[in-house]
Amino acid sequence: NAGVTQTPKFQVLKTGQSMTLQCAQDMNHEYMSWYRQDPGMGLRLIHYSVGAGITDQGEVPNGYNVSRSTTEDFPLRLLSAAPSQTSVYFCASSYSLSPSLDFGPGTRLTVT
Amino acid sequence: QQQVKQSPQSLIVQKGGISIINCAYENTAFDYFPWYQQFPGKGPALLIAIRPDVSEKKEGRFTISFNKSAKQFSLHIMDSQPGDSATYFCAASIQGGSEKLVFGKGTKLTVNP
C-alpha cells in the first residue's frame, strides 16, 4: 500500500491565484481530512469527510473548498490564495470511528 | 479555546536522559489520548496512545502516564537518543472518529549526542 499520498510536495503561488492540493489513499479509509501546520500553532483541522459525498468544516475552513467524489480522493482547493495561507498542509485518513490517523507527507505552500 | 495545552514548546535533552512532555485538558468527555511523532519534512505518525481506564502505558522506551483526576497526561522517553529528535504532539478525542481529535501545539525535542 502507498498509504496517503499528496501532490505537489512544494508549491509557490502568487496572491489571487487558485490551485488544488491533491490527496489520495489506498487503504479504503472512510474518513479523510486536511490540516494545516504553522509554527507554534500545531495542527489545525480545515475540512474533513466521513465518506464519499459528505464533507464538513473544521476549525479553519475559510478560503478553502473540498469535495469527495470517491473514497480514495479528497482534493483541497484554494480559490484565491492569500499570504495567510502560506503553510504546510497535511492530508490524513482513518477508518470510520477510529481515532488513529494516517498522515500524508505534506505539501509546503508559499503564497507571495 | 485551546482544548489541549502542551508544554514545553521546546526541549533539549542529552543522550541517555529522560524527555518529559506534558499535556493538560479540560473536557472530561475525552476518552482517547494519542501521541504523534513528526520528523522534519514528514507527516506526523502515531507513536503511542492511552485510554483513561489505565494510568500508564509503556511501549519500549516510550511511556504515557495518565492522571485522570488532574486531567493531565505526559509522554516520557527513557534513554533518549538523537534519533528521537522530532516534534511531538499530544491529542485527545471524544468517543469516536478522527473528526473529534484535537491536538496540542507540539513540542520540538532535540537530543544532543
Coordinates of C-alpha atoms in Angstrom, one line a residue:
Chain A
N1 CA 0.0 0.0 0.0
A2 CA 1.2 3.5 -0.8
G3 CA -0.8 4.8 2.2
V4 CA -1.7 8.5 2.0
T5 CA -0.1 10.4 -0.9
Q6 CA -0.1 14.1 -1.6
T7 CA 0.9 16.2 -4.6
P8 CA 2.6 18.5 -5.1
K9 CA 5.3 18.4 -2.4
F10 CA 6.1 22.1 -2.8
Q11 CA 4.2 25.0 -4.4
V12 CA 4.7 28.7 -4.8
L13 CA 1.6 30.8 -5.7
K14 CA 1.0 34.5 -6.2
T15 CA -1.7 36.2 -4.3
G16 CA -5.1 35.7 -6.0
Q17 CA -4.1 32.5 -7.9
S18 CA -6.0 29.3 -7.4
M19 CA -4.8 25.8 -7.1
T20 CA -5.8 22.3 -5.9
L21 CA -3.8 20.2 -3.5
Q22 CA -4.3 16.5 -4.2
C23 CA -4.7 13.8 -1.7
A24 CA -5.3 10.1 -2.2
Q25 CA -5.3 7.0 -0.1
D26 CA -5.4 3.3 -1.0
M27 CA -6.5 1.9 2.4
N28 CA -10.2 2.1 1.8
H29 CA -10.5 4.6 4.7
E30 CA -13.9 6.2 5.1
Y31 CA -12.6 9.3 6.9
M32 CA -10.3 11.9 5.3
S33 CA -9.2 15.3 6.4
W34 CA -7.0 18.3 5.7
Y35 CA -4.8 20.0 8.4
R36 CA -2.6 23.0 8.2
Q37 CA 0.5 23.2 10.3
D38 CA 2.0 26.6 11.2
P39 CA 4.9 27.3 13.7
G40 CA 3.6 27.4 17.2
M41 CA 0.0 26.7 16.2
G42 CA 0.1 22.9 16.0
L43 CA -2.2 21.1 13.6
R44 CA -5.5 22.8 12.8
L45 CA -8.3 21.0 11.0
I46 CA -9.5 22.7 7.8
H47 CA -12.1 20.3 6.4
Y48 CA -13.0 16.7 6.7
S49 CA -15.1 14.0 5.1
V50 CA -16.7 10.9 6.7
G51 CA -17.4 9.3 3.3
A52 CA -17.9 9.9 -0.4
G53 CA -20.3 12.8 -1.0
I54 CA -20.1 14.0 2.6
T55 CA -17.8 16.9 3.8
D56 CA -17.8 19.3 6.7
Q57 CA -15.9 22.2 8.1
G58 CA -13.2 22.0 10.7
E59 CA -11.6 24.8 12.8
V60 CA -10.2 26.9 10.0
P61 CA -12.2 26.4 6.8
N62 CA -12.3 29.9 5.4
G63 CA -10.6 30.3 2.0
Y64 CA -10.7 26.5 1.3
N65 CA -13.1 24.2 -0.6
V66 CA -13.2 20.4 -0.6
S67 CA -15.2 17.7 -2.3
R68 CA -15.2 13.9 -2.0
S69 CA -16.5 12.2 -5.1
T70 CA -14.7 8.9 -4.4
T71 CA -13.5 7.1 -1.3
E72 CA -9.9 7.4 -2.4
D73 CA -9.5 11.1 -3.2
F74 CA -10.0 14.3 -1.2
P75 CA -8.7 17.4 -3.0
L76 CA -8.3 20.7 -1.3
R77 CA -9.0 23.8 -3.4
L78 CA -7.7 27.3 -2.8
L79 CA -9.9 29.6 -4.9
S80 CA -7.9 32.9 -4.4
A81 CA -4.7 32.3 -2.5
A82 CA -3.6 34.8 0.2
P83 CA -0.3 35.1 2.0
S84 CA -2.0 34.0 5.2
Q85 CA -2.4 30.6 3.6
T86 CA 1.3 30.1 3.5
S87 CA 1.6 26.8 5.5
V88 CA 2.4 23.1 5.4
Y89 CA -0.7 21.2 4.5
F90 CA -1.3 17.6 5.6
C91 CA -3.9 15.2 4.4
A92 CA -4.9 12.4 6.8
S93 CA -7.2 9.4 6.8
S94 CA -8.6 6.7 9.0
Y95 CA -11.3 4.1 9.3
S96 CA -14.7 5.3 10.4
L97 CA -14.9 5.8 14.2
S98 CA -11.1 5.2 14.5
P99 CA -9.3 8.0 16.3
S100 CA -6.0 6.9 14.8
L101 CA -5.0 9.0 11.8
D102 CA -2.6 8.1 8.9
F103 CA -0.9 11.3 7.6
G104 CA 0.5 12.0 4.2
P105 CA 3.9 13.6 3.7
G106 CA 2.6 17.1 3.4
T107 CA 2.6 20.0 0.8
R108 CA 4.6 23.1 1.6
L109 CA 2.7 26.1 0.1
T110 CA 4.1 29.6 -0.1
V111 CA 1.9 32.5 -1.2
T112 CA 3.7 35.7 -2.2
Chain B
Q1 CA -10.4 28.0 23.3
Q2 CA -7.4 25.6 23.4
Q3 CA -8.7 22.2 24.5
V4 CA -5.4 20.6 24.9
K5 CA -2.5 22.5 26.3
Q6 CA 1.0 21.1 25.7
S7 CA 4.3 22.1 27.3
P8 CA 7.1 22.8 26.9
Q9 CA 7.2 24.3 23.4
S10 CA 10.8 23.1 23.0
L11 CA 13.1 20.7 25.0
I12 CA 16.8 19.9 24.8
V13 CA 18.0 16.7 26.4
Q14 CA 21.3 14.9 26.5
K15 CA 21.7 11.5 25.0
G16 CA 20.7 8.9 27.6
G17 CA 18.5 11.3 29.5
I18 CA 14.7 11.3 30.1
S19 CA 12.5 13.5 28.0
I20 CA 9.2 14.5 29.5
I21 CA 6.4 16.3 27.7
N22 CA 3.2 17.3 29.4
C23 CA -0.4 17.9 28.3
A24 CA -3.5 19.1 30.1
Y25 CA -7.1 19.1 29.1
E26 CA -10.4 20.5 30.3
N27 CA -13.0 18.4 28.7
T28 CA -13.7 15.3 30.8
A29 CA -15.5 13.7 27.9
F30 CA -12.2 12.9 26.2
D31 CA -11.6 9.2 26.1
Y32 CA -8.6 8.6 23.9
F33 CA -5.2 10.3 24.2
P34 CA -2.7 9.6 21.5
W35 CA 0.8 11.0 20.9
Y36 CA 2.1 11.7 17.4
Q37 CA 5.8 11.9 16.4
Q38 CA 6.8 14.1 13.5
F39 CA 10.3 14.1 11.9
P40 CA 11.4 17.1 9.8
G41 CA 9.8 17.1 6.4
K42 CA 7.5 14.3 7.2
G43 CA 3.9 13.9 8.3
P44 CA 3.0 13.0 11.9
A45 CA 2.8 9.4 12.8
L46 CA 1.0 7.7 15.7
L47 CA 3.5 6.8 18.4
I48 CA 1.5 5.6 21.4
A49 CA -2.0 6.1 22.8
I50 CA -3.8 5.5 26.0
R51 CA -7.4 5.4 27.2
P52 CA -8.4 6.7 30.6
D53 CA -9.1 3.3 32.2
V54 CA -5.4 2.8 32.7
S55 CA -2.8 5.1 34.4
E56 CA 0.2 4.1 32.4
K57 CA 1.1 2.5 29.0
K58 CA 4.6 1.5 28.0
E59 CA 6.0 0.7 24.6
G60 CA 9.7 0.2 24.6
R61 CA 11.4 3.4 25.7
F62 CA 8.1 5.4 25.4
T63 CA 5.6 5.6 28.3
I64 CA 2.4 7.6 28.7
S65 CA 1.4 8.5 32.2
F66 CA -2.2 9.5 32.7
N67 CA -3.7 11.3 35.7
K68 CA -7.5 11.4 35.3
S69 CA -8.2 13.5 38.4
A70 CA -5.7 16.1 37.4
K71 CA -6.8 15.9 33.7
Q72 CA -3.2 15.6 32.7
F73 CA -1.1 13.1 30.7
S74 CA 2.5 13.0 29.8
L75 CA 5.0 11.3 27.5
H76 CA 8.2 10.0 28.9
I77 CA 11.1 9.0 26.7
M78 CA 13.6 7.0 28.6
D79 CA 17.3 6.7 27.4
S80 CA 16.6 9.5 24.9
Q81 CA 18.6 9.1 21.6
P82 CA 19.5 11.6 18.9
G83 CA 17.1 9.7 16.6
D84 CA 14.3 10.7 18.9
S85 CA 14.8 14.3 17.9
A86 CA 11.4 15.3 16.4
T87 CA 8.3 17.3 17.2
Y88 CA 5.8 15.5 19.4
F89 CA 2.1 16.3 19.5
C90 CA -0.4 15.2 22.2
A91 CA -4.0 14.9 21.2
A92 CA -7.4 14.0 22.7
S93 CA -10.6 12.6 21.2
I94 CA -14.2 12.1 22.3
Q95 CA -15.9 8.8 21.7
G96 CA -15.5 8.2 18.1
G97 CA -13.7 9.2 15.0
S98 CA -10.8 11.4 14.0
E99 CA -13.0 14.4 13.3
K100 CA -13.2 14.9 17.1
L101 CA -9.4 14.7 17.5
V102 CA -7.9 17.9 19.0
F103 CA -4.1 18.5 19.0
G104 CA -1.7 20.2 21.3
K105 CA 0.6 22.8 19.7
G106 CA 3.6 20.5 19.7
T107 CA 7.0 20.1 21.4
K108 CA 10.2 20.2 19.5
L109 CA 12.6 17.7 21.1
T110 CA 16.3 17.9 20.5
V111 CA 18.5 15.1 21.8
N112 CA 22.2 16.1 21.8
P113 CA 24.8 13.4 21.3

